[in-house]
mmCIF file of C-alpha atoms in Angstrom:
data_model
loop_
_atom_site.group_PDB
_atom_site.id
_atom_site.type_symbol
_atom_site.label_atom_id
_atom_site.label_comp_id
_atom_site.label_asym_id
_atom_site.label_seq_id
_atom_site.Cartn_x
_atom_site.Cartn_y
_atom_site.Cartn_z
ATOM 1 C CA UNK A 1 68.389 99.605 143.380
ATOM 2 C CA UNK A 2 72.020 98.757 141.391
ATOM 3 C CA UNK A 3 71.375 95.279 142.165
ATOM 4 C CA UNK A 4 67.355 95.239 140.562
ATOM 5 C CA UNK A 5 69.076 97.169 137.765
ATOM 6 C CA UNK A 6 71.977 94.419 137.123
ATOM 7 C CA UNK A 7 69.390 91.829 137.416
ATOM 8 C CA UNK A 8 67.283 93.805 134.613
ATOM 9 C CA UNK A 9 70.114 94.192 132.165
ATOM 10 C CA UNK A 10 71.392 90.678 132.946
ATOM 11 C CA UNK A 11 68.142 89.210 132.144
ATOM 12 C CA UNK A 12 67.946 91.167 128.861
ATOM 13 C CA UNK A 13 70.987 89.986 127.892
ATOM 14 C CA UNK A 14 69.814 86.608 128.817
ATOM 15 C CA UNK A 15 67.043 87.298 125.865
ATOM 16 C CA UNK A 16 69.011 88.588 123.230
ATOM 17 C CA UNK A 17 71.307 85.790 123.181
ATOM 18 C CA UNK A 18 69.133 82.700 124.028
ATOM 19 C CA UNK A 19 65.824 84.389 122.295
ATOM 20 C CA UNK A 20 66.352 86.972 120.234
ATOM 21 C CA UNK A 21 70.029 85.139 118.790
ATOM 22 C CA UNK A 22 66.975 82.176 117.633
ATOM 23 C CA UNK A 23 64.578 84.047 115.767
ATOM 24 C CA UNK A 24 64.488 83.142 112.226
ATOM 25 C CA UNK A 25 63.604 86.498 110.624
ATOM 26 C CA UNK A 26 66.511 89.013 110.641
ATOM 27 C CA UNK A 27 63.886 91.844 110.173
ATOM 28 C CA UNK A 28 62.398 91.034 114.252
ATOM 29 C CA UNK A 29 66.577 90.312 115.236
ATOM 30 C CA UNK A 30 67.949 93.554 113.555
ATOM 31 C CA UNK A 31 64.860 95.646 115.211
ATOM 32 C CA UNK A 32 66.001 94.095 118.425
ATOM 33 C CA UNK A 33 69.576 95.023 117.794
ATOM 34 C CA UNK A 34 69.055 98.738 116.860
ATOM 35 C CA UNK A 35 67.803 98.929 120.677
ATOM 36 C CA UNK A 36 70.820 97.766 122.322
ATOM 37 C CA UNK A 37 73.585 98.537 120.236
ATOM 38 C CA UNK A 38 75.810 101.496 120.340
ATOM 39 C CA UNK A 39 74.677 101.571 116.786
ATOM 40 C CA UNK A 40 73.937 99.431 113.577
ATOM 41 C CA UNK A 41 74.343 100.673 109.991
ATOM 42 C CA UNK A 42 71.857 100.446 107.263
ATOM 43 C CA UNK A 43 71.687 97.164 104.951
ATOM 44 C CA UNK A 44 73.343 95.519 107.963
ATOM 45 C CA UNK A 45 73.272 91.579 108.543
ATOM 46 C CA UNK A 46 73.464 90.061 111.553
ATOM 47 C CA UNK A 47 72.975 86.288 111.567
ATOM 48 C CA UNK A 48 71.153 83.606 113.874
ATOM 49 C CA UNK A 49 73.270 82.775 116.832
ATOM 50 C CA UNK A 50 75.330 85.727 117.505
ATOM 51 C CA UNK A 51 76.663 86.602 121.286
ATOM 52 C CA UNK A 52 76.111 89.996 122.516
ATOM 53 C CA UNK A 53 79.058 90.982 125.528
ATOM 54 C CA UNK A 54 77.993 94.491 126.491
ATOM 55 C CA UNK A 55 75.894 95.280 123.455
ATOM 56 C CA UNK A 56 75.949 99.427 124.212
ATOM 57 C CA UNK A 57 79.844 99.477 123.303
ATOM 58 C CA UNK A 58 79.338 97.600 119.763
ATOM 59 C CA UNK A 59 78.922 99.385 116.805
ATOM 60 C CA UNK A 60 78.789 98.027 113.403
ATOM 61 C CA UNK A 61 78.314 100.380 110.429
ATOM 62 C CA UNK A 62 76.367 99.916 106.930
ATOM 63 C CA UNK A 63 76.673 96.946 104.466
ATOM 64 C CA UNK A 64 78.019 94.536 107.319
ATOM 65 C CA UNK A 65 77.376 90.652 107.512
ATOM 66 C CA UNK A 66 77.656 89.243 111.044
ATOM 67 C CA UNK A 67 77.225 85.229 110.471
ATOM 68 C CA UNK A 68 76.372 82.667 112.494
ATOM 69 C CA UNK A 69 77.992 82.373 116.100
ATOM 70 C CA UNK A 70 79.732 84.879 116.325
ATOM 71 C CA UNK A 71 80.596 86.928 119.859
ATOM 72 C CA UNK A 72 80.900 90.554 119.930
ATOM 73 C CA UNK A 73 82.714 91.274 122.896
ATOM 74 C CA UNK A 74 82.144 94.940 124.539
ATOM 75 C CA UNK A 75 82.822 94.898 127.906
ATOM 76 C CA UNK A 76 86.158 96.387 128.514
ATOM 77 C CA UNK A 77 85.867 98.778 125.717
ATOM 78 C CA UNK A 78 84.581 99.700 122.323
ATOM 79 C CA UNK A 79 84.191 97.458 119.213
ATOM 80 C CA UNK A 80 84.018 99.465 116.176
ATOM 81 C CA UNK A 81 83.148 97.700 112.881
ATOM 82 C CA UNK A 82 83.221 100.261 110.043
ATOM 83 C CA UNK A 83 81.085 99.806 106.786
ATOM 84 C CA UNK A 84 81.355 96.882 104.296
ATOM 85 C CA UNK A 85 83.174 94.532 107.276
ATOM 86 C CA UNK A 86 82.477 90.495 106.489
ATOM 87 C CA UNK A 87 82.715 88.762 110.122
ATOM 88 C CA UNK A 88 82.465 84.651 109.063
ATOM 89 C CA UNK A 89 81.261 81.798 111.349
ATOM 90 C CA UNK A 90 82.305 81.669 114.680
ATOM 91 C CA UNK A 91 84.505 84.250 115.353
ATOM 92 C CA UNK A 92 85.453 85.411 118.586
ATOM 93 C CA UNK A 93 85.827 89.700 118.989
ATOM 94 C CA UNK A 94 87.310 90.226 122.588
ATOM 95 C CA UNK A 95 87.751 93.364 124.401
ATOM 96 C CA UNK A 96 88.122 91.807 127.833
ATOM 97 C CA UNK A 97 90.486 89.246 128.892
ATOM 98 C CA UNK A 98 92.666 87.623 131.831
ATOM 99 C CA UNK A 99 95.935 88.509 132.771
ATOM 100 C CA UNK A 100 97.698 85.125 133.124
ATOM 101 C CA UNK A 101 100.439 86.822 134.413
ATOM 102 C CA UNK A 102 98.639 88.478 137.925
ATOM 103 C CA UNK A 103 98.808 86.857 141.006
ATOM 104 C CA UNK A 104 94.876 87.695 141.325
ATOM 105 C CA UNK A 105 94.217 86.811 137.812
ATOM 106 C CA UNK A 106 92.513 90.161 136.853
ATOM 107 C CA UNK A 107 91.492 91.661 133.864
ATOM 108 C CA UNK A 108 92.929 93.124 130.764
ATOM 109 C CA UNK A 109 91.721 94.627 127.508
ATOM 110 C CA UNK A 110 90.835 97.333 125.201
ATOM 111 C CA UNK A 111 89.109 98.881 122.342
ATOM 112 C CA UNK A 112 88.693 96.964 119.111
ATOM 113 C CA UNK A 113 88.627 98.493 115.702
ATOM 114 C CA UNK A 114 87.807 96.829 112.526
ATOM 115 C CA UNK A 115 87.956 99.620 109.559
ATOM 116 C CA UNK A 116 85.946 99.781 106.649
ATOM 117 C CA UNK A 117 86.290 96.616 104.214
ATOM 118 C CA UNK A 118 88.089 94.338 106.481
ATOM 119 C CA UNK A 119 87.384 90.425 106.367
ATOM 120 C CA UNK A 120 87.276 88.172 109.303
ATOM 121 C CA UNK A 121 87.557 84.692 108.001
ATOM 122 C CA UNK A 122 85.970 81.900 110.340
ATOM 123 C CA UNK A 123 86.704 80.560 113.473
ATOM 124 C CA UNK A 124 89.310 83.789 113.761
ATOM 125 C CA UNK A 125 89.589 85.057 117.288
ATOM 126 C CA UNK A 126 90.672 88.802 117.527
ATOM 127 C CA UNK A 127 91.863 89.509 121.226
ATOM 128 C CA UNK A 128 91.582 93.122 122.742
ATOM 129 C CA UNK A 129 93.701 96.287 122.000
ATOM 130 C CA UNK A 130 93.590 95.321 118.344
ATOM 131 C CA UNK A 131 92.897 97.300 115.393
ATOM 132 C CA UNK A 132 91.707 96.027 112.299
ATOM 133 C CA UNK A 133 93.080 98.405 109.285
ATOM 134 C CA UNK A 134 90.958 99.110 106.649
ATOM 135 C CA UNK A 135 90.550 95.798 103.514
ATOM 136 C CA UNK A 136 92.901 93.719 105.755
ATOM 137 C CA UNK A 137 91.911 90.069 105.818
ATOM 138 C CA UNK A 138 92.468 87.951 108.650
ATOM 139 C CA UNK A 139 92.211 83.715 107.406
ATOM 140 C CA UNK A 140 90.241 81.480 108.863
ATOM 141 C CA UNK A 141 91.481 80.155 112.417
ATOM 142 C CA UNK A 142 93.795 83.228 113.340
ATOM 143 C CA UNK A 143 94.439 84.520 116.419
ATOM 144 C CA UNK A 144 95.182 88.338 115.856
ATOM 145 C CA UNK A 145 97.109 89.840 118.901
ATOM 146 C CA UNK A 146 98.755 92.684 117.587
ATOM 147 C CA UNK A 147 97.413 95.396 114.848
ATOM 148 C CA UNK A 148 96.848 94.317 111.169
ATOM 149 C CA UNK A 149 97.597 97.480 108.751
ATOM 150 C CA UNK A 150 95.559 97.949 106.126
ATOM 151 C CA UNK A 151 95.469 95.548 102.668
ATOM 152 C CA UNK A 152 97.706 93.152 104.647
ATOM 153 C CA UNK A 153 96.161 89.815 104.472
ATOM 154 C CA UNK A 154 96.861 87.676 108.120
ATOM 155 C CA UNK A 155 96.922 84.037 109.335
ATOM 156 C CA UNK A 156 98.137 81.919 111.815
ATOM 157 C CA UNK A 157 98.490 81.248 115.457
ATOM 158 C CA UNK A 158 100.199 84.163 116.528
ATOM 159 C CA UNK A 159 98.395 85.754 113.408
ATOM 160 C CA UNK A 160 101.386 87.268 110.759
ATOM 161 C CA UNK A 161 101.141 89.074 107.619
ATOM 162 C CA UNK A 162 100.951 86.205 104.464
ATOM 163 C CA UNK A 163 100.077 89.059 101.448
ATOM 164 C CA UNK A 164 98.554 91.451 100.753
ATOM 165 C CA UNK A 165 95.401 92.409 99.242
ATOM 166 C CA UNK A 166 94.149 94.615 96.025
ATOM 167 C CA UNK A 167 93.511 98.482 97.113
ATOM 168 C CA UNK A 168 90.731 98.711 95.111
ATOM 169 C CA UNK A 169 87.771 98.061 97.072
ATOM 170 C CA UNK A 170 83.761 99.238 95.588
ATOM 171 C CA UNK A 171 81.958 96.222 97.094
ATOM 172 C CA UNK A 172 78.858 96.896 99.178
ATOM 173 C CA UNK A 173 77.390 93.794 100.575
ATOM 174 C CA UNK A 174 73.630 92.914 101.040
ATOM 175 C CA UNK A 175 73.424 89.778 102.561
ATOM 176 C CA UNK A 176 70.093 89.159 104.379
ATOM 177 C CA UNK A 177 68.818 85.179 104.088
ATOM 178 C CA UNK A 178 65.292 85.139 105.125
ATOM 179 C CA UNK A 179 66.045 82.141 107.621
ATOM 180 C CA UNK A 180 69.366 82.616 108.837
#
């Protein structure tokens, strides 16, 4: 019976991110989201293409833009994105990774927490155990392995602070393209 019910949620998973992912109409997507997600705000965008890891450990609050190709990683933990969070193009969100360091080469990982206003520029990759403080900005093509307080603005490969960015945030997104 465990293995019918892996197959199940394996195939489902199969759907979401090779049929569902390649809808054009975020209205059908989003719908299909609400399902499996641990939970997805209101006025919430996420684009074509995105990858789904463990979808019931995801949760992404109100006035948040997933784009295009993105993976949301929930498999060794919890990924929190709190309201107003920008996620650009083809970022990777990891809770689950290999330990280069055992003999067996196990696992690793951890929650992920991205707080309210943050802004994931593209191509970043954000590995596990890391938590996003609130407005922080991490630049295109970072690789975040250690927590990024809040307002600090983030690049490079280890990602380290660059600036920082203006406290002041009021922005609420609503970003839903009717073909995207």
């Amino acid at each position: 019976m465990k293995t019918i019910k892996l197959i199940i949620y394996q195939f489902i998973l199969y759907v979401t991110n090779r049929g569902i992912a390649y809808i054009p109409f975020h209205v059908l997507r989003l719908g299909w989201y609400r399902l499996l997600l641990g939970g997805l705000g209101n006025k919430s965008s996420i684009l074509m293409m995105v990858t789904l890891k463990n979808p019931r450990n995801i949760t992404i609050g109100q006035h948040c833009v997933v784009n295009s190709r993105v993976l949301l990683d929930g498999r060794n933990g919890k990924l929190h994105i709190g309201d107003h969070v920008q996620i650009s193009y083809e970022t990777n969100i990891w809770t689950l990774e290999h330990n280069p360091q055992d003999p067996q080469f196990g696992d690793r990982g951890g929650d992920v927490i991205i707080d309210d206003y943050a802004w994931i520029g593209s191509r970043a990759t954000i590995l596990p155990g890391v938590h996003i403080g609130k407005g922080a900005v991490i630049a295109a093509g970072a690789v975040v392995t250690k927590d990024v307080p809040a307002f600090h603005i983030v690049a490079g490969v280890p990602a380290v602070q660059i600036g920082t960015r203006n406290m002041d945030m009021q922005y609420q997104t609503h970003y839903r393209p009717w073909f995207q």
